[in-house]
Coordinates of C-alpha atoms and ligand atoms in Angstrom, one line a residue:
M1 CA 24.3 16.8 42.5
S2 CA 24.2 20.6 42.2
A3 CA 23.9 22.8 45.2
S4 CA 20.5 23.9 44.0
E5 CA 19.2 20.4 43.5
F6 CA 20.3 19.9 47.2
D7 CA 18.6 23.0 48.2
L8 CA 15.4 21.7 46.6
I9 CA 15.5 18.5 48.1
N10 CA 16.2 19.9 51.6
R11 CA 13.5 22.5 51.3
Y12 CA 10.7 20.2 50.1
F13 CA 11.4 16.5 50.8
A14 CA 13.9 16.3 53.5
A15 CA 11.4 16.9 56.6
L16 CA 8.8 14.1 55.5
G17 CA 11.0 11.3 56.7
K18 CA 9.9 10.3 60.2
G19 CA 8.7 7.0 60.9
P20 CA 9.1 4.0 63.4
A21 CA 11.2 1.9 61.0
V22 CA 13.1 4.5 59.6
R23 CA 17.0 4.4 60.7
L24 CA 18.4 6.7 58.0
G25 CA 16.3 9.0 55.8
V26 CA 17.0 11.4 53.0
G27 CA 20.4 12.9 52.7
D28 CA 22.8 9.9 52.6
D29 CA 23.5 7.4 49.7
A30 CA 20.6 5.3 50.5
A31 CA 18.1 5.0 53.2
L32 CA 17.9 2.3 56.1
L33 CA 14.9 0.6 57.3
A34 CA 14.7 -1.6 60.3
L35 CA 12.4 -4.6 59.5
P36 CA 10.6 -6.7 62.3
A37 CA 12.2 -10.2 62.9
D38 CA 10.6 -12.9 60.8
Y39 CA 8.8 -10.2 58.6
E40 CA 9.3 -10.2 54.7
L41 CA 9.7 -7.1 52.8
V42 CA 7.0 -6.0 50.4
V43 CA 8.0 -3.6 47.4
S44 CA 6.1 -2.0 44.6
V45 CA 6.6 0.9 42.4
D46 CA 4.0 3.2 40.4
T47 CA 4.7 5.7 37.8
L48 CA 2.4 8.7 37.0
V49 CA 3.0 10.5 33.8
E50 CA 1.4 13.8 33.0
A51 CA -1.6 13.7 30.5
V52 CA -1.6 10.0 30.7
H53 CA -2.4 9.2 34.5
F54 CA -3.5 12.8 35.3
P55 CA -4.6 16.0 33.4
A56 CA -1.9 18.5 32.8
E57 CA -4.0 21.2 34.7
A58 CA -4.4 19.2 37.9
F59 CA -3.1 20.6 41.1
P60 CA 0.1 19.5 42.2
E61 CA -1.0 19.1 45.7
E62 CA -3.6 16.5 44.4
I63 CA -1.1 14.8 41.9
A64 CA 1.2 14.1 44.9
Y65 CA -1.6 12.7 47.2
R66 CA -2.8 10.5 44.3
A67 CA 0.7 9.3 43.5
V68 CA 1.4 8.2 47.0
S69 CA -2.1 6.6 47.2
V70 CA -2.1 4.5 44.2
A71 CA 1.3 3.1 45.1
A72 CA 0.2 2.3 48.6
S73 CA -2.9 0.4 47.1
D74 CA -0.4 -2.4 46.3
L75 CA 0.5 -2.6 49.9
A76 CA -3.2 -2.9 51.0
A77 CA -3.5 -5.6 48.4
M78 CA -0.5 -7.7 49.7
G79 CA -1.8 -7.3 53.2
A80 CA 1.2 -5.3 54.1
E81 CA 2.0 -2.8 56.8
P82 CA 3.5 0.5 55.6
L83 CA 7.1 1.1 56.3
G84 CA 8.1 4.0 53.9
M85 CA 8.4 5.3 50.5
T86 CA 10.8 6.8 47.9
L87 CA 10.1 9.1 45.2
S88 CA 11.6 9.6 41.8
L89 CA 10.5 13.0 40.5
T90 CA 11.2 14.3 36.8
L91 CA 10.4 17.9 36.5
P92 CA 10.2 20.1 33.6
E93 CA 11.5 23.1 35.7
A94 CA 12.1 23.8 39.4
D95 CA 9.0 26.1 39.9
D96 CA 8.8 26.9 43.9
F97 CA 4.9 27.2 43.9
W98 CA 4.5 24.1 42.1
L99 CA 7.0 22.2 44.4
H100 CA 5.4 24.0 47.6
S101 CA 2.1 22.6 46.6
F102 CA 3.3 19.2 45.6
S103 CA 5.2 18.8 48.8
E104 CA 2.0 19.6 50.8
G105 CA 0.2 16.9 49.1
L106 CA 3.0 14.5 49.5
A107 CA 3.3 15.3 53.4
G108 CA -0.4 14.9 53.8
A109 CA -0.4 11.4 52.0
A110 CA 2.9 10.4 54.0
N111 CA 1.1 11.1 57.1
D112 CA -2.6 9.6 56.2
L113 CA -0.8 6.5 55.1
S114 CA 2.0 6.0 57.3
L115 CA 4.5 6.2 54.7
P116 CA 7.6 8.5 55.7
L117 CA 9.5 9.7 52.5
I118 CA 13.1 8.1 53.1
G119 CA 14.6 9.0 49.6
G120 CA 14.4 9.3 46.0
D121 CA 15.9 10.9 43.0
T122 CA 15.3 14.3 41.2
T123 CA 15.9 14.9 37.5
R124 CA 14.7 17.4 34.7
G125 CA 12.4 16.1 32.0
P126 CA 8.6 15.7 31.1
L127 CA 6.8 15.7 34.4
T128 CA 6.9 12.2 35.8
I129 CA 6.2 11.1 39.4
A130 CA 7.4 7.4 40.5
V131 CA 6.6 6.4 44.0
Q132 CA 8.0 3.2 45.3
V133 CA 6.5 1.9 48.6
L134 CA 8.0 -0.4 51.2
G135 CA 6.2 -2.5 53.4
C136 CA 6.3 -5.7 55.5
V137 CA 4.4 -8.9 56.3
P138 CA 4.9 -11.7 58.9
A139 CA 6.7 -14.2 56.8
G140 CA 4.4 -16.3 54.6
S141 CA 1.3 -14.3 55.2
A142 CA 1.2 -12.1 52.2
L143 CA -2.0 -11.9 50.4
T144 CA -1.5 -12.9 46.7
R145 CA -3.6 -13.4 43.5
Q146 CA -3.1 -17.2 43.4
G147 CA -5.0 -18.8 46.3
A148 CA -8.6 -18.5 45.2
R149 CA -10.4 -21.9 45.3
C150 CA -13.7 -23.3 44.0
G151 CA -16.5 -22.5 46.5
D152 CA -14.8 -19.2 47.7
R153 CA -16.7 -16.0 47.5
L154 CA -15.7 -13.0 45.8
C155 CA -15.7 -9.7 47.6
V156 CA -15.0 -6.0 47.3
S157 CA -14.1 -3.5 50.0
G158 CA -16.3 -0.8 48.6
P159 CA -18.3 0.9 45.7
L160 CA -16.9 0.8 42.2
G161 CA -17.0 3.0 39.2
D162 CA -16.4 6.4 40.9
G163 CA -12.9 6.6 39.5
A164 CA -14.0 6.1 35.9
A165 CA -17.0 8.5 36.5
A166 CA -14.2 11.2 37.8
L167 CA -12.2 10.7 34.7
A168 CA -15.2 11.1 32.5
L169 CA -16.0 14.4 34.4
Q170 CA -12.5 15.6 33.9
Q171 CA -12.7 15.0 30.1
D172 CA -16.2 16.8 29.8
Q173 CA -17.9 13.5 29.2
L174 CA -20.2 13.8 32.2
V175 CA -21.9 16.8 33.7
V176 CA -22.9 16.9 37.2
P177 CA -24.1 19.3 40.1
A178 CA -21.1 20.7 42.2
E179 CA -21.6 18.7 45.1
Q180 CA -21.3 15.2 43.3
G181 CA -18.2 16.7 41.1
E182 CA -16.6 17.5 44.4
Y183 CA -17.3 13.8 45.6
L184 CA -15.8 12.3 42.5
W185 CA -12.9 14.8 42.5
Q186 CA -12.1 13.3 46.1
R187 CA -12.6 9.7 45.0
F188 CA -10.0 10.2 42.2
Y189 CA -7.4 12.3 43.7
R190 CA -7.6 11.3 47.4
P191 CA -9.1 7.5 47.3
D192 CA -9.3 6.1 50.6
I193 CA -6.5 3.2 50.5
P194 CA -7.8 0.1 52.7
L195 CA -4.3 -0.5 54.2
E196 CA -6.0 -1.9 57.6
L197 CA -8.4 -3.9 55.8
G198 CA -5.4 -5.7 53.9
Q199 CA -3.7 -6.6 57.1
Q200 CA -7.1 -7.7 58.5
L201 CA -7.5 -10.1 55.6
R202 CA -4.1 -11.8 56.2
G203 CA -5.0 -15.4 56.9
L204 CA -8.8 -14.7 56.1
A205 CA -8.8 -14.2 52.2
S206 CA -7.6 -16.9 49.8
A207 CA -6.6 -14.2 47.3
A208 CA -6.6 -10.5 46.8
I209 CA -5.8 -7.6 44.3
D210 CA -6.3 -4.0 44.2
I211 CA -8.7 -2.8 41.6
S212 CA -6.7 -0.4 39.4
D213 CA -7.9 -1.6 36.0
G214 CA -11.7 -2.3 36.4
L215 CA -13.4 -5.3 38.2
L216 CA -13.3 -7.6 35.3
A217 CA -9.6 -7.1 34.4
D218 CA -8.7 -7.3 38.1
A219 CA -10.8 -10.3 38.9
G220 CA -9.4 -11.8 35.7
H221 CA -5.9 -11.7 37.1
I222 CA -6.9 -13.7 40.3
A223 CA -8.8 -16.2 38.0
A224 CA -5.9 -16.8 36.1
A225 CA -3.3 -16.8 38.7
S226 CA -5.4 -19.3 40.7
G227 CA -6.5 -21.3 37.7
V228 CA -10.4 -20.9 38.6
A229 CA -13.1 -19.1 37.0
I230 CA -14.9 -16.2 38.6
H231 CA -18.7 -15.7 38.3
I232 CA -19.8 -12.2 39.2
D233 CA -23.8 -11.2 39.7
P234 CA -24.0 -7.9 38.1
E235 CA -27.0 -7.0 40.6
R236 CA -24.6 -7.2 43.6
I237 CA -21.8 -4.8 42.4
P238 CA -21.9 -1.9 45.0
L239 CA -22.3 1.5 43.4
S240 CA -22.0 4.6 45.5
T241 CA -25.1 6.8 46.0
A242 CA -23.6 9.6 44.3
L243 CA -23.0 7.4 41.0
A244 CA -26.3 5.5 41.2
T245 CA -28.0 9.1 41.2
M246 CA -25.7 10.6 38.5
V247 CA -26.1 8.1 35.7
D248 CA -28.3 5.2 34.6
R249 CA -27.4 1.8 36.0
Q250 CA -25.8 0.5 32.6
R251 CA -23.4 3.3 32.4
A252 CA -22.6 3.0 36.0
L253 CA -22.0 -0.7 35.6
G254 CA -19.8 -0.3 32.4
W255 CA -17.4 1.9 34.9
A256 CA -17.5 -0.5 37.7
L257 CA -16.5 -3.4 35.3
T258 CA -14.3 -1.8 33.1
G259 CA -13.1 1.6 34.2
G260 CA -10.1 1.9 36.3
D261 CA -9.0 3.9 39.3
D262 CA -11.4 2.6 42.0
Y263 CA -8.5 1.3 44.5
Q264 CA -10.7 -1.0 46.2
L265 CA -9.5 -4.3 47.3
C266 CA -11.1 -7.2 45.5
F267 CA -10.5 -10.7 47.3
T268 CA -11.8 -14.4 47.6
L269 CA -12.9 -15.8 51.0
P270 CA -13.3 -19.3 51.8
G271 CA -17.1 -20.4 52.3
D272 CA -17.0 -20.3 56.2
A273 CA -15.2 -16.9 56.5
V274 CA -17.5 -13.7 57.3
P275 CA -16.9 -10.7 55.2
P276 CA -15.3 -7.7 57.2
A277 CA -17.6 -4.9 57.9
G278 CA -18.1 -2.6 54.6
C279 CA -17.4 -5.1 52.4
S280 CA -19.8 -6.8 49.7
T281 CA -20.1 -10.3 48.3
L282 CA -20.6 -10.2 44.5
G283 CA -19.6 -13.6 43.1
E284 CA -18.3 -16.7 43.5
V285 CA -15.2 -18.9 42.4
R286 CA -16.1 -22.0 40.2
E287 CA -14.1 -24.6 38.3
G288 CA -13.0 -23.4 35.0
A289 CA -11.3 -20.1 33.4
G290 CA -11.8 -16.4 33.0
V291 CA -14.4 -13.9 34.5
H292 CA -18.1 -14.4 33.9
C293 CA -20.5 -11.5 34.3
P294 CA -23.9 -11.7 32.5
V295 CA -24.1 -8.1 31.4
T296 CA -23.5 -6.4 28.2
I297 CA -21.1 -3.7 28.2
D298 CA -19.2 -1.9 24.9
K299 CA -15.8 -1.2 26.2
P300 CA -12.7 -3.5 26.4
A301 CA -11.5 -4.4 30.0
G302 CA -8.6 -2.7 31.5
Y303 CA -6.4 0.3 30.3
Q304 CA -3.3 -1.1 28.0
H305 CA -0.4 1.3 27.7
F306 CA 1.1 -0.8 24.8
Ligands
ADP401 P1 23.1 10.2 44.5 O1 23.8 11.0 43.6 O2 23.8 9.5 45.7 O3 22.1 9.3 44.0 P2 21.2 12.1 44.8 O4 21.5 13.4 44.6 O5 20.2 11.5 43.8 O6 22.2 11.3 45.5 O7 20.4 12.4 46.3 C1 20.7 12.9 47.3 C2 19.8 12.4 48.6 O8 18.5 13.1 48.4 C3 19.5 11.0 48.7 O9 19.4 10.7 50.3 C4 18.3 10.8 47.9 O10 17.4 9.6 48.5 C5 17.5 12.1 48.2 N1 16.5 12.5 47.4 C6 16.7 12.8 45.9 N2 15.6 13.5 45.4 C7 14.7 13.1 46.2 C8 13.3 13.3 46.2 N3 12.7 13.8 45.1 N4 12.4 12.9 47.3 C9 13.1 12.6 48.3 N5 14.4 12.4 48.5 C10 15.2 12.7 47.5
MG402 MG1 20.3 9.7 42.9

C-alpha cells in the first residue's frame, strides 16, 4: 500500500469503525468482530457499478448511502442483527471533493443502520462500490426462503413500485412535481431498511426475502425454494400515496410487480400469526409451483445482468 493510499483510508474511512462488536477495525491486516455465544454469522455482499446501478451524475453521498442500504437489506431479510461492514472501493481517481462527500454518506448510513466500517480494500479502476455486511442471528433462527407452507399468507413490509418509479424519473421516462420527485429520490437513494422488522420476524415468519428485483421475481424465489405456489391478489398490493397519484394504477402495478429497488421485506406467515404493524397481506401460499397474479403487465420479471 502506498503512503497516499494510507492517507486516503485514514482521512476518509478510518473513523467510521466504532461499534459494540468491533474488537479491531481499519488499519490491521483484517478486522476482528466479537460474536455473541450461540449466534451464527450472517454474511452478504452487494456490488454497485457506475451507470449500471446508479447514474454517473449521482451525488457521491447518495451513492454511498444507497450502497450500504442495499447491502443491509439482505441482513434484514435474514432476520440478522447488524455487526459491521467492509467496503471494497474501486475509484478512477482520488478526488478529495468526491471522497469527502462519499464518506459523509457512508458515515450517515453506518450510523443509521448500526454498521461500523471495519475494513476494506481500495483500488484504481472504473467506479465500483462493493459493500459486504456482517450480522448475526441466534443459532438456527435465521429467516430463509425455504420455509413457506400451504395455507401461509404472503405479506410485504411497505409500499412497492417507488424504486422503479424513481429509476423512470432519473431516466426521464416520468415527469412529476418537485415534491413527489424529492420523495422518489429519497426512496431510491435512502430506502428505509427494515432491520428491526426482520429481527421481529424470527420465529414468526416461515420464509422471507428482500424485494430487490420486483415482487414477482422475489416471491418466485420463495416459491421455488419452498416448493410451493404463491398467489397474489393485485388489488391488495400496497402503493405509496405519492405513486398512486403520480401514474395510473396499471403502470404503478407494473412497477410494483416487475420493477426493482424497493427493498421492502416479502415474507410468509403461518395462518394464525398476526402481521406486524405497517405490513400488508397480499396473497397466500398454495400447493403447486410459481407465482400467480391475475394482472397483465408487459415487462419481463427481474433485472438480469447476463
Ligand atoms: P492489505 O495490503 O493488508 O490488504 P490494505 O492496504 O488493503 O491492506 O488496507 C489497509 C487497511 O485499510 C486494512 O485494515 C483495510 O481493511 C483498510 N482499508 C482499505 N481500504 C479501505 C476502505 N475503502 N474502507 C475501509 N477500510 C479500508
Ligand atoms: Mg487489501
